[in-house]
Tab-separated table of C-alpha atoms and ligand atoms in Angstrom:
chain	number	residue	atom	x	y	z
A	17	UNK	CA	120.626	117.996	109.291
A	18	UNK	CA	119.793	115.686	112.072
A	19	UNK	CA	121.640	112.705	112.186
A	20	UNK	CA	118.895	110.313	112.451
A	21	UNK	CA	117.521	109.556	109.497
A	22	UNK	CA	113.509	109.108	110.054
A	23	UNK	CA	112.007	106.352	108.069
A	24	UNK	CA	108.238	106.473	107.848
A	25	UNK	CA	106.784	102.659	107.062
A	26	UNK	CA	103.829	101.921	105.657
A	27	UNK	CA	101.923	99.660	107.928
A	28	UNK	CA	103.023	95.492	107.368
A	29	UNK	CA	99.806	93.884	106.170
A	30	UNK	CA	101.054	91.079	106.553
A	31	UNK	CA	98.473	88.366	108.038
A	32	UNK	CA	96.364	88.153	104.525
A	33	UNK	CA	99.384	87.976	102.425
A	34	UNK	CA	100.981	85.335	104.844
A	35	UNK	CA	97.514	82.973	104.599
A	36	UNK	CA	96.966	83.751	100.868
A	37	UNK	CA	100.955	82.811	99.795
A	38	UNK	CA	100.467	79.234	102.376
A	39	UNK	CA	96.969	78.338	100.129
A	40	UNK	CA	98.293	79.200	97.077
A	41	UNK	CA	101.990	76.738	97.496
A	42	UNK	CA	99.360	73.894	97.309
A	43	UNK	CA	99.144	75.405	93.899
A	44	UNK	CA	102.552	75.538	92.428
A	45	UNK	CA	105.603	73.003	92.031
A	46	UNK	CA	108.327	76.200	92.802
A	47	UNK	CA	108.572	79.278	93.818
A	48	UNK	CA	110.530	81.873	92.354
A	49	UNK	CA	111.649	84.842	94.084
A	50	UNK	CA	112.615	87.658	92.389
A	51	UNK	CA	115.024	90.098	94.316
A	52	UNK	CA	117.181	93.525	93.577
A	53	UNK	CA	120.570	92.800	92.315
A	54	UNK	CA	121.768	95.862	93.729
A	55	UNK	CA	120.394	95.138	97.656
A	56	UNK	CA	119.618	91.217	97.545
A	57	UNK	CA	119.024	91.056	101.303
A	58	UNK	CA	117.090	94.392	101.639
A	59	UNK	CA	114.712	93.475	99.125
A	60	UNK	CA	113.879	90.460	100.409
A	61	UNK	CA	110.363	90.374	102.330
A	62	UNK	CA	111.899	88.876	106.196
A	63	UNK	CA	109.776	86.507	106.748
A	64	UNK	CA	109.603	84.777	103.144
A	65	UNK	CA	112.021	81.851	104.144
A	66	UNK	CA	109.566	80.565	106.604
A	67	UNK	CA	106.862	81.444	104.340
A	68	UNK	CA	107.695	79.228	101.371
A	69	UNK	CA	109.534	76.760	103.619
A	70	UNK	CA	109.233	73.204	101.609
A	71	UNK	CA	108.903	74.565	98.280
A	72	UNK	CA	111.944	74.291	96.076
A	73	UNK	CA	113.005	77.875	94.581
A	74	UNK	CA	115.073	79.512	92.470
A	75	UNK	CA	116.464	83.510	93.471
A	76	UNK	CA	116.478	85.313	90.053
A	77	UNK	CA	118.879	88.778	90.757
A	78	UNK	CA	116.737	91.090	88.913
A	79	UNK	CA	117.961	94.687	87.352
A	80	UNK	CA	121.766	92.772	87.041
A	81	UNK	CA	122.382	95.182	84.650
A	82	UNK	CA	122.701	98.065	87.205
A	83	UNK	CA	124.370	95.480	89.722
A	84	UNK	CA	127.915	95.125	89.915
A	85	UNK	CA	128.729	91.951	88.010
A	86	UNK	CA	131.463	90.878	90.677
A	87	UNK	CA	129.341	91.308	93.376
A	88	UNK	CA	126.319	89.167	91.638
A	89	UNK	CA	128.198	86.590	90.816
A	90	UNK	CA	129.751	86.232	94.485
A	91	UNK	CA	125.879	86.585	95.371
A	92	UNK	CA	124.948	83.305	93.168
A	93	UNK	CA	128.035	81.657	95.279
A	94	UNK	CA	126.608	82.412	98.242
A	95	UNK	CA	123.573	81.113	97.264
A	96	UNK	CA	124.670	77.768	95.696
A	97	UNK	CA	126.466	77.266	99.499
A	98	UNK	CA	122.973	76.833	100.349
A	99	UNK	CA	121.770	74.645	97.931
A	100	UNK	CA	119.938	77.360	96.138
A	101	UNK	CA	119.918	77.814	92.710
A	102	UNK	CA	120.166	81.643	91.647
A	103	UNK	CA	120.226	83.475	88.123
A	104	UNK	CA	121.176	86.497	87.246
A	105	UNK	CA	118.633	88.723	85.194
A	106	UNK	CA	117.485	91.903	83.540
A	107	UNK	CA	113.715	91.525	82.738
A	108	UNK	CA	113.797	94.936	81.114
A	109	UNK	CA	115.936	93.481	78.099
A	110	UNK	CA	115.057	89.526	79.243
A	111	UNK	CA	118.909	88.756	79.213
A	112	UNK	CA	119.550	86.084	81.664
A	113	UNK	CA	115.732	84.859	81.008
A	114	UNK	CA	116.369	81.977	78.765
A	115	UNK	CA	118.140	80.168	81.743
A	116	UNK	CA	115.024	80.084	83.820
A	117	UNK	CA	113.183	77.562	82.027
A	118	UNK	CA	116.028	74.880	82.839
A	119	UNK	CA	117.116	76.210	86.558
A	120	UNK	CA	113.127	74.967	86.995
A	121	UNK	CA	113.802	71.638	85.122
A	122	UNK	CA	116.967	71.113	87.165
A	123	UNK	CA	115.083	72.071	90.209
A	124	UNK	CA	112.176	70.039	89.794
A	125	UNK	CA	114.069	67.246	88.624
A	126	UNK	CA	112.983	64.429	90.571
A	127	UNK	CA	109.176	65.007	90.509
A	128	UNK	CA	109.529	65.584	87.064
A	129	UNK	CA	110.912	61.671	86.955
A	130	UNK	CA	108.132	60.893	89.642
A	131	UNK	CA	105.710	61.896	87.335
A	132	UNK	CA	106.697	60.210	83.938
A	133	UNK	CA	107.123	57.189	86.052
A	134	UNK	CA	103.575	57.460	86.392
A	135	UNK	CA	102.792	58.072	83.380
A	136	UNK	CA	102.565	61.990	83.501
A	137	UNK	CA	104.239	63.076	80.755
A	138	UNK	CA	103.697	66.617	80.046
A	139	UNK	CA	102.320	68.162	83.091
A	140	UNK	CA	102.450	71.821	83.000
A	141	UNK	CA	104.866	72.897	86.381
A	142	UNK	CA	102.956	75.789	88.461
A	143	UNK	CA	105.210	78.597	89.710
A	144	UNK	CA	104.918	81.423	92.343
A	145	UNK	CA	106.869	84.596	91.405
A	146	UNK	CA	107.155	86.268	94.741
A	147	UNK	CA	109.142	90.227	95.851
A	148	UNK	CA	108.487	92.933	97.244
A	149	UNK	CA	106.926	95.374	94.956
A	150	UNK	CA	109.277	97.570	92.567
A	151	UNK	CA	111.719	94.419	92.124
A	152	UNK	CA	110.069	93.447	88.499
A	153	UNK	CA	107.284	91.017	89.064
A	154	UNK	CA	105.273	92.352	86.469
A	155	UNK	CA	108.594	92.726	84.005
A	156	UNK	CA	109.317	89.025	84.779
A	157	UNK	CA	106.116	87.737	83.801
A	158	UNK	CA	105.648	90.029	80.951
A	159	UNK	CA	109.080	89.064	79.614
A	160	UNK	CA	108.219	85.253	79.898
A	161	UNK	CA	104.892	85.951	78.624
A	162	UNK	CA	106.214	87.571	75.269
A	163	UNK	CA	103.609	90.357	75.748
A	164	UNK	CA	102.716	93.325	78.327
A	165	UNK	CA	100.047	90.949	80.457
A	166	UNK	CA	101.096	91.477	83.849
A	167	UNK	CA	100.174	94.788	85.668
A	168	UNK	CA	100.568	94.807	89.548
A	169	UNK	CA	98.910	96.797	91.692
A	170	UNK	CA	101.378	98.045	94.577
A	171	UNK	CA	99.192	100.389	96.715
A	172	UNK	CA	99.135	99.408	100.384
A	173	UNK	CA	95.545	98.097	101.041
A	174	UNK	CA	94.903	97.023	97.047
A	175	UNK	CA	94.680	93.577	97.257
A	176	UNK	CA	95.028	91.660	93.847
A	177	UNK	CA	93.122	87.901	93.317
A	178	UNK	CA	95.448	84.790	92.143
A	179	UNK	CA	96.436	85.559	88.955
A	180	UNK	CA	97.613	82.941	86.852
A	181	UNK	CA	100.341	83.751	83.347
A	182	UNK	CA	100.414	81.037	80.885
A	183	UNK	CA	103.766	80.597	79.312
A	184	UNK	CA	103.331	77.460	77.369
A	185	UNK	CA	101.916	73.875	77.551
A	186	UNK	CA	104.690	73.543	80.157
A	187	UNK	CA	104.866	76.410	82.397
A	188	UNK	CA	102.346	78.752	84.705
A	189	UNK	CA	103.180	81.451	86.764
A	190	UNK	CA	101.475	82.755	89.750
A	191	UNK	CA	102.278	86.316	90.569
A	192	UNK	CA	102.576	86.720	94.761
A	193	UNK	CA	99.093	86.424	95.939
A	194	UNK	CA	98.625	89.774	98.532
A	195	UNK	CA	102.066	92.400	98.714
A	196	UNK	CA	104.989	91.706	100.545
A	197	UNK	CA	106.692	94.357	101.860
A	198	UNK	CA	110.424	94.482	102.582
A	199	UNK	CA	111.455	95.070	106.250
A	200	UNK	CA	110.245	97.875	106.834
A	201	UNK	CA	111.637	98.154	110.761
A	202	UNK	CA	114.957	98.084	109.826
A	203	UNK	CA	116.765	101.268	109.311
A	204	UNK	CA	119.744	100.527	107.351
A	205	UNK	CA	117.209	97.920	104.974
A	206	UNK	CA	114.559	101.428	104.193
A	207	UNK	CA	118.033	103.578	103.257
A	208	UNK	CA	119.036	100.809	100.860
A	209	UNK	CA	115.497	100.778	99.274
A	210	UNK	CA	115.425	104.451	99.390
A	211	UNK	CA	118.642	105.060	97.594
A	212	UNK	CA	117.590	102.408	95.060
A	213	UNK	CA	114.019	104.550	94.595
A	214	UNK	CA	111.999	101.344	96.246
A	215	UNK	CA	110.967	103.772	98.652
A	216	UNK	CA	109.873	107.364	97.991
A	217	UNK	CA	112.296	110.440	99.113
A	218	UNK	CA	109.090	112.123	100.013
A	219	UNK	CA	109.213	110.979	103.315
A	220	UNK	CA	112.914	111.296	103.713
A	221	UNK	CA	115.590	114.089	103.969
A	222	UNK	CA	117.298	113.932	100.638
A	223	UNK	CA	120.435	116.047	101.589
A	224	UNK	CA	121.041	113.141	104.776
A	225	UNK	CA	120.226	110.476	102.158
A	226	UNK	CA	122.424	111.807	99.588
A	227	UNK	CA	125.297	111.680	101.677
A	228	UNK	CA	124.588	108.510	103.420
A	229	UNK	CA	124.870	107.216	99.557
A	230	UNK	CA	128.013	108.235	99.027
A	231	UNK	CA	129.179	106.728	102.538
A	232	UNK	CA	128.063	103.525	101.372
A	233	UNK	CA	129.909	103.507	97.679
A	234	UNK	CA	132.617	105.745	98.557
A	235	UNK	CA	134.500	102.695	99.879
A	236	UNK	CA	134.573	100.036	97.225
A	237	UNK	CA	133.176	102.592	94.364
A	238	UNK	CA	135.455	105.937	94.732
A	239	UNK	CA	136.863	105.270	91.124
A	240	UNK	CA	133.286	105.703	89.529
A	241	UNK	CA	132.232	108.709	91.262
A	242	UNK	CA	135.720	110.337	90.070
A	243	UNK	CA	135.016	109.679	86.865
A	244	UNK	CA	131.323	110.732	87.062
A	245	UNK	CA	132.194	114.105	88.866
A	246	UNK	CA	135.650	114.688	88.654
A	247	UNK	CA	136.178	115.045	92.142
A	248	UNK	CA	138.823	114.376	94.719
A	249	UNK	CA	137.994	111.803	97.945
A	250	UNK	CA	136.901	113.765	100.502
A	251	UNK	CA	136.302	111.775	104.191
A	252	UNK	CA	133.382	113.861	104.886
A	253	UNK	CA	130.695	112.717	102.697
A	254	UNK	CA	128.897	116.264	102.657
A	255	UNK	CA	132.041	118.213	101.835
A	256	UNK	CA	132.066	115.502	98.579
A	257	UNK	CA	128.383	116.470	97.819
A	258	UNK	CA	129.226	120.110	97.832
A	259	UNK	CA	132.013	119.030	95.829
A	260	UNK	CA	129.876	117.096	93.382
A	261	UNK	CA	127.398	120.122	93.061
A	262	UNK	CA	130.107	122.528	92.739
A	263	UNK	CA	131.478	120.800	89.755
A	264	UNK	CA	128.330	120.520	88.617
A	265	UNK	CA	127.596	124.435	88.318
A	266	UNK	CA	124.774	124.346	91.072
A	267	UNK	CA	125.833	127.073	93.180
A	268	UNK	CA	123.586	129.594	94.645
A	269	UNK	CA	124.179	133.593	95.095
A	270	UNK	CA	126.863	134.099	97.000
A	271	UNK	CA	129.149	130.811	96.095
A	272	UNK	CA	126.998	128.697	98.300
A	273	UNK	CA	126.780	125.240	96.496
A	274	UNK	CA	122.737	123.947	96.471
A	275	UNK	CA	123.196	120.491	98.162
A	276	UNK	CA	119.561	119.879	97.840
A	277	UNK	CA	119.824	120.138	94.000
A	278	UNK	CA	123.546	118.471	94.673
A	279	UNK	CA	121.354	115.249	96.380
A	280	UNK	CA	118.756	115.025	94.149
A	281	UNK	CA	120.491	114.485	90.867
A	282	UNK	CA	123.147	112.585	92.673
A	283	UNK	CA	120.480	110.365	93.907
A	284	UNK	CA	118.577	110.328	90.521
A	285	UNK	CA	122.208	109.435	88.768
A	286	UNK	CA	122.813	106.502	90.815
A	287	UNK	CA	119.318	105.404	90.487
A	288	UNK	CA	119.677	105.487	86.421
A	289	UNK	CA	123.014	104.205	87.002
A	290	UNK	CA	124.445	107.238	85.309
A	291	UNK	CA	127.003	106.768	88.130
A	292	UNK	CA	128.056	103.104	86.967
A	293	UNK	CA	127.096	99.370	88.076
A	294	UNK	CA	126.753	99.399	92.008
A	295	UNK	CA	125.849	96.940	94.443
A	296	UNK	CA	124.953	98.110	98.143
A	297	UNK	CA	125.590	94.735	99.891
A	298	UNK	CA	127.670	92.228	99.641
A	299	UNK	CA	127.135	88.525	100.924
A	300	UNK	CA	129.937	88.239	103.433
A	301	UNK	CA	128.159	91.123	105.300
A	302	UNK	CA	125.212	89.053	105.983
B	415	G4P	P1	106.822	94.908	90.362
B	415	G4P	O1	105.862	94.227	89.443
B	415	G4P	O2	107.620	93.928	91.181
B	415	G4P	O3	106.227	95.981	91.216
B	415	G4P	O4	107.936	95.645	89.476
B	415	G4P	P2	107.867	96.131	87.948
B	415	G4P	O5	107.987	94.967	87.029
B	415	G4P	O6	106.693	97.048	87.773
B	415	G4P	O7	109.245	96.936	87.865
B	415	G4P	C1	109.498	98.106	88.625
B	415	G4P	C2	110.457	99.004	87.853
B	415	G4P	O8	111.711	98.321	87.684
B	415	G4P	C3	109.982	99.356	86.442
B	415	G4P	O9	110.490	100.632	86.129
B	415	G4P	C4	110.711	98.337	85.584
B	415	G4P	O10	110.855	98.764	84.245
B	415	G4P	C5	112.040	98.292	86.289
B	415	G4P	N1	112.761	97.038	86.042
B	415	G4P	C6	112.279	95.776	86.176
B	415	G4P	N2	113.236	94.893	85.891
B	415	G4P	C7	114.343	95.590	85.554
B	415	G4P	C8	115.675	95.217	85.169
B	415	G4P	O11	116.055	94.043	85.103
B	415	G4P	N3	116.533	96.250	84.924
B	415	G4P	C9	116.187	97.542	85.034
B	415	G4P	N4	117.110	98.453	84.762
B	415	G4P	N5	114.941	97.926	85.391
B	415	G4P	C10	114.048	96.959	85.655
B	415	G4P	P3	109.622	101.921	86.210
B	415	G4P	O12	110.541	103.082	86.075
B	415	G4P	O13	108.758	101.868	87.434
B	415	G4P	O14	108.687	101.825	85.001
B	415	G4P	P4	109.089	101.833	83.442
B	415	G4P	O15	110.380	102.582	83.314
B	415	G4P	O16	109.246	100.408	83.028
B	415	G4P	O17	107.928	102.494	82.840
């Protein structure tokens, strides 16, 4: 196994999407950026602070229920240190989703005011749902629409028009005009999305991956994986994945434990968090 893990990155389109999401802001009141509870730096498009610069927004956690709740809510901390209001949701199930609505009231407070000062009273607020693909656009505005509407097309090179969800009287969302992809140049950001499944094993060595995942969550998460696998801590990672596949029965003629099958159910496990509720990052390493 080579110790350099290769990551191979689809090319950064990046110039359409950057024009498209600057026309469209003249469009909306907020933005709302949707990231992985699990990795909510890595799935974060880099450049998407500069891009929505001006615009209030609200950071919803997505997938919270395969997050570790400690870590999320140390995550909204972090975030309220910076004057940024974040929620914590599952738009599978659409727990957490009922506090949206009033995050955007609270955000938008003032022009709300601005507005019935003048008269406005019931103007419908315009919002831009913005991630990198795989975080749960498409479940977030389905789950706010009350019906399967939103499809999104994630293939490098597709581009998708404006397309506008309406909630109510009260609320539109704009799903991110053009794709923004996570950063992609950064080595330890692709592992994160690859152990969550944002990126394809394809293109990656699943044995090396494997074991870099249980680097990562052997530290704060040993107690889960002994309970999963009923194994012993083991400082070399790929000793505990031969460990994990032993226990497992996947062993090969002569006693030989199959680490490839080992990795790719481990992998698979922790993706369907079979494994438990695990969070790859936490804010005070940022
Ligand atoms: P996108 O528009 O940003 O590309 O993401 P999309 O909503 O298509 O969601 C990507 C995958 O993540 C989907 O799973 C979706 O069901 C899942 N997902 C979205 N939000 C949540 C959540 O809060 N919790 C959990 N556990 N999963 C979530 P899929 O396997 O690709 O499709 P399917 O299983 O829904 O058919």
């Amino acid at each position: 196994m080579s110790e350099e893990q290769n990551i191979q990155w689809f090319p950064g389109h990046m110039a359409k999407t950057r024009r498209t999401i600057k026309e469209s802001l003249n469009l909306v009141d907020a933005v709302a950026e949707i990231v992985d509870a699990r990795v909510p730096q890595s799935s974060r498009n880099p450049e998407i602070n500069s891009l929505i610069s001006g615009k209030p927004r609200i950071i919803l956690l997505n997938k919270c229920d395969m997050a570790d709740a400690v870590a999320t809510a140390k995550w909204i901390n972090y975030y309220k240190s910076q004057n940024i209001t974040a929620l914590a949701v599952d738009c599978r199930t659409g727990s957490g989703l009922k506090g949206f609505r009033s995050a955007v009231m609270n955000l938008l407070g003032e022009k709300l005011e601005r507005y019935r000062q003048k008269g406005m009273v019931g103007k419908t607020l315009k919002i831009m749902v913005v991630g990198i693909p795989n975080v749960g656009k498409s479940s977030f505005i389905n789950k706010m629409c009350g019906a399967n509407r939103a499809k999104a097309e994630n293939r490098p090179g597709v581009t998708r028009g404006n397309q506008w969800f309406k909630i109510d009287k009260d609320l539109e969302l704009l799903d991110t005009p053009g794709i923004l992809w996570p950063k992609f140049d950064d080595k330890a950001v692709g592992e994160k999305l690859a152990f969550t499944g944002a990126v394809k094993d394809a293109v990656l060595d699943t044995e090396l991956l494997a074991v870099r995942l249980l680097e990562t969550i052997s530290g704060d998460y040993f107690d889960l994986i002994k309970n999963r696998y009923g194994v012993e801590y083991d400082e070399d990672s790929y000793e505990l994945l031969c460990a994990i596949g032993k226990r497992r029965g996947m062993v090969q003629r002569g006693g030989v434990t199959d680490t490839e099958r080992a990795a790719n159910m481990l992998l698979e496990e922790y993706r369907n968090c079979k494994i438990g509720r695990i969070t790859l990052e936490k804010p005070e390493e940022i």
